[in-house]
Coordinates of C-alpha atoms in Angstrom, one line a residue:
M1 CA 50.5 -82.0 22.8
P2 CA 48.2 -80.5 20.2
T3 CA 48.3 -76.8 19.6
L4 CA 45.2 -74.9 20.7
T5 CA 43.6 -72.1 18.9
P6 CA 43.3 -68.8 20.7
L7 CA 39.6 -69.4 21.1
Q8 CA 40.3 -72.8 22.7
K9 CA 42.9 -71.3 25.0
R10 CA 40.5 -68.7 26.1
A11 CA 37.8 -71.3 26.8
A12 CA 40.3 -73.4 28.8
R13 CA 41.4 -70.4 30.9
K14 CA 37.8 -69.5 31.6
A15 CA 37.0 -73.1 32.6
R16 CA 40.1 -73.2 34.9
N17 CA 39.3 -69.9 36.6
H18 CA 35.5 -70.5 36.9
T19 CA 34.1 -71.3 40.3
D20 CA 30.8 -72.9 41.0
L21 CA 29.8 -70.1 43.5
D22 CA 27.6 -67.7 41.7
M23 CA 26.0 -65.2 44.1
N24 CA 23.4 -62.6 43.0
L25 CA 23.8 -59.7 45.4
V26 CA 21.1 -57.6 43.9
S27 CA 18.2 -59.7 45.3
L28 CA 20.0 -59.9 48.7
I29 CA 20.3 -56.2 48.8
D30 CA 16.6 -55.9 48.0
V31 CA 15.7 -58.2 50.8
F32 CA 17.8 -56.2 53.3
T33 CA 16.3 -52.9 52.1
I34 CA 12.8 -54.2 52.6
L35 CA 13.7 -55.6 56.1
I36 CA 15.2 -52.2 57.1
F37 CA 12.1 -50.3 56.0
F38 CA 9.8 -52.8 57.8
L39 CA 11.8 -52.5 61.0
L40 CA 11.9 -48.7 60.8
S41 CA 8.1 -48.4 60.2
N42 CA 7.2 -50.7 63.1
S43 CA 9.5 -49.1 65.7
S44 CA 7.4 -46.1 66.8
E45 CA 7.5 -43.8 69.8
V46 CA 4.1 -45.0 71.1
D47 CA 4.1 -46.9 74.3
I48 CA 1.5 -49.7 74.5
L49 CA -0.5 -50.0 77.7
P50 CA -1.4 -53.5 79.0
S51 CA -4.4 -54.9 77.2
T52 CA -7.3 -56.5 79.1
K53 CA -10.4 -57.7 77.4
S54 CA -12.6 -56.8 80.4
V55 CA -11.8 -53.1 80.2
R56 CA -13.4 -50.9 77.6
L57 CA -11.6 -47.5 77.6
P58 CA -13.5 -44.3 76.9
E59 CA -12.7 -42.4 73.7
S60 CA -10.9 -39.1 73.5
T61 CA -9.5 -36.7 71.0
A62 CA -6.3 -36.3 73.0
E63 CA -3.1 -36.4 71.0
V64 CA -0.5 -36.7 73.8
A65 CA 1.5 -39.9 73.7
P66 CA 1.4 -42.0 76.8
Q67 CA 4.5 -42.4 79.0
D68 CA 5.8 -45.5 80.7
T69 CA 4.1 -45.3 84.1
L70 CA 2.6 -47.6 86.7
V71 CA -0.8 -48.7 85.5
V72 CA -3.8 -49.5 87.7
V73 CA -6.5 -51.4 85.8
V74 CA -10.1 -51.0 87.1
S75 CA -12.4 -53.5 85.4
P76 CA -16.1 -54.0 86.4
E77 CA -15.1 -56.9 88.6
E78 CA -11.6 -56.2 90.1
I79 CA -8.7 -53.7 90.6
I80 CA -5.3 -54.9 89.2
V81 CA -1.8 -53.4 89.9
D82 CA 1.1 -54.9 87.9
G83 CA -0.9 -57.9 86.8
K84 CA -2.0 -58.8 90.3
T85 CA -5.5 -58.5 91.6
V86 CA -5.5 -56.3 94.7
A87 CA -9.2 -55.8 95.4
R88 CA -12.7 -56.8 94.2
V89 CA -14.9 -54.0 93.0
A90 CA -17.9 -55.2 95.0
D91 CA -15.9 -55.2 98.2
V92 CA -14.6 -51.7 97.5
Q93 CA -18.0 -50.3 96.7
A94 CA -19.4 -51.8 99.9
A95 CA -16.7 -50.2 102.1
P96 CA -17.8 -46.9 103.8
T97 CA -14.4 -45.2 103.5
D98 CA -12.8 -43.7 100.4
L99 CA -9.4 -45.4 101.0
I100 CA -8.8 -48.8 99.4
A101 CA -6.1 -50.2 101.8
P102 CA -4.9 -53.1 99.6
L103 CA -4.5 -50.8 96.6
T104 CA -2.6 -48.2 98.7
A105 CA -0.3 -50.9 100.0
A106 CA 0.3 -52.3 96.5
L107 CA 1.0 -48.8 95.1
Q108 CA 3.4 -48.0 98.0
Q109 CA 5.3 -51.3 97.3
Q110 CA 5.5 -50.5 93.6
Q111 CA 6.7 -46.9 94.3
A112 CA 9.5 -48.3 96.6
T113 CA 10.8 -50.4 93.7
R114 CA 10.4 -47.7 91.1
R115 CA 12.8 -45.1 92.5
A116 CA 14.3 -42.7 89.9
V117 CA 18.0 -43.0 89.3
R118 CA 18.4 -39.5 87.8
A119 CA 17.0 -36.4 89.5
E120 CA 15.2 -35.1 86.4
N121 CA 13.2 -38.4 86.2
A122 CA 12.0 -38.1 89.8
P123 CA 8.6 -36.6 88.8
L124 CA 7.9 -39.6 86.6
S125 CA 8.1 -42.0 89.6
Q126 CA 5.1 -40.2 91.1
V127 CA 2.9 -40.8 88.0
V128 CA 0.2 -43.4 87.9
T129 CA -2.1 -44.2 84.9
I130 CA -5.6 -45.5 85.6
M131 CA -7.1 -47.8 83.0
G132 CA -10.8 -47.6 84.0
D133 CA -13.6 -49.2 82.3
Q134 CA -16.0 -46.6 80.8
S135 CA -18.9 -48.1 82.8
I136 CA -17.4 -47.8 86.3
P137 CA -19.2 -45.4 88.6
Y138 CA -17.6 -42.2 89.7
Q139 CA -17.6 -43.2 93.4
L140 CA -15.3 -46.1 92.6
L141 CA -13.0 -43.9 90.5
R142 CA -12.9 -41.4 93.3
K143 CA -11.8 -44.1 95.8
V144 CA -9.1 -45.3 93.4
M145 CA -7.8 -41.7 92.9
T146 CA -7.8 -41.1 96.7
S147 CA -5.9 -44.3 97.3
C148 CA -3.3 -43.3 94.6
A149 CA -2.9 -39.9 96.3
Q150 CA -2.5 -41.5 99.7
A151 CA 0.2 -43.8 98.3
G152 CA 2.3 -40.8 97.2
F153 CA 1.4 -40.6 93.5
S154 CA 0.8 -36.9 92.9
D155 CA 0.1 -37.1 89.2
V156 CA -2.9 -39.3 88.2
R157 CA -3.6 -39.9 84.5
F158 CA -6.3 -41.7 82.7
A159 CA -5.9 -44.1 79.8
V160 CA -8.2 -43.5 76.9
R161 CA -8.6 -44.8 73.3
Q162 CA -7.9 -42.2 70.6
K163 CA -11.1 -41.4 68.8
V164 CA -10.7 -42.0 65.0
E165 CA -11.9 -39.0 63.1
K166 CA -14.1 -40.0 60.1
T167 CA -13.3 -38.0 57.0

């Protein structure tokens, strides 16, 4: 067996201990950092109301964030609770009374399923948000609010779009 020089011995040791797995952790850490910042910036405290293309919300300068409540959508053609059409606007406007019976029944059914577990959350179970198109007449809005009050919802709120201030 030939004698190896110290340089050759060192090269042989390096080749023997060398593995083919070479992992660069710096780029992996960069990717995870970007991912964490992306997730943190996109998880906000704002609740998103259901979006319907047929409802154009009025604008407001209100800065209070919406809460998770039962939403009644009033479009120019129909009244919707929990994604289900409960009444047609033309039929409601033609009715002589201020009470919309199908809406009241749907709201009472929703309130029965939305009971608060904790006592401090009980007032939130009596809150309803009305997403009304900006062009609906006040008489229709009054009928919807009367039906909500008759169903036991003591706190009626209106959904609006936040007005963007131009600077």
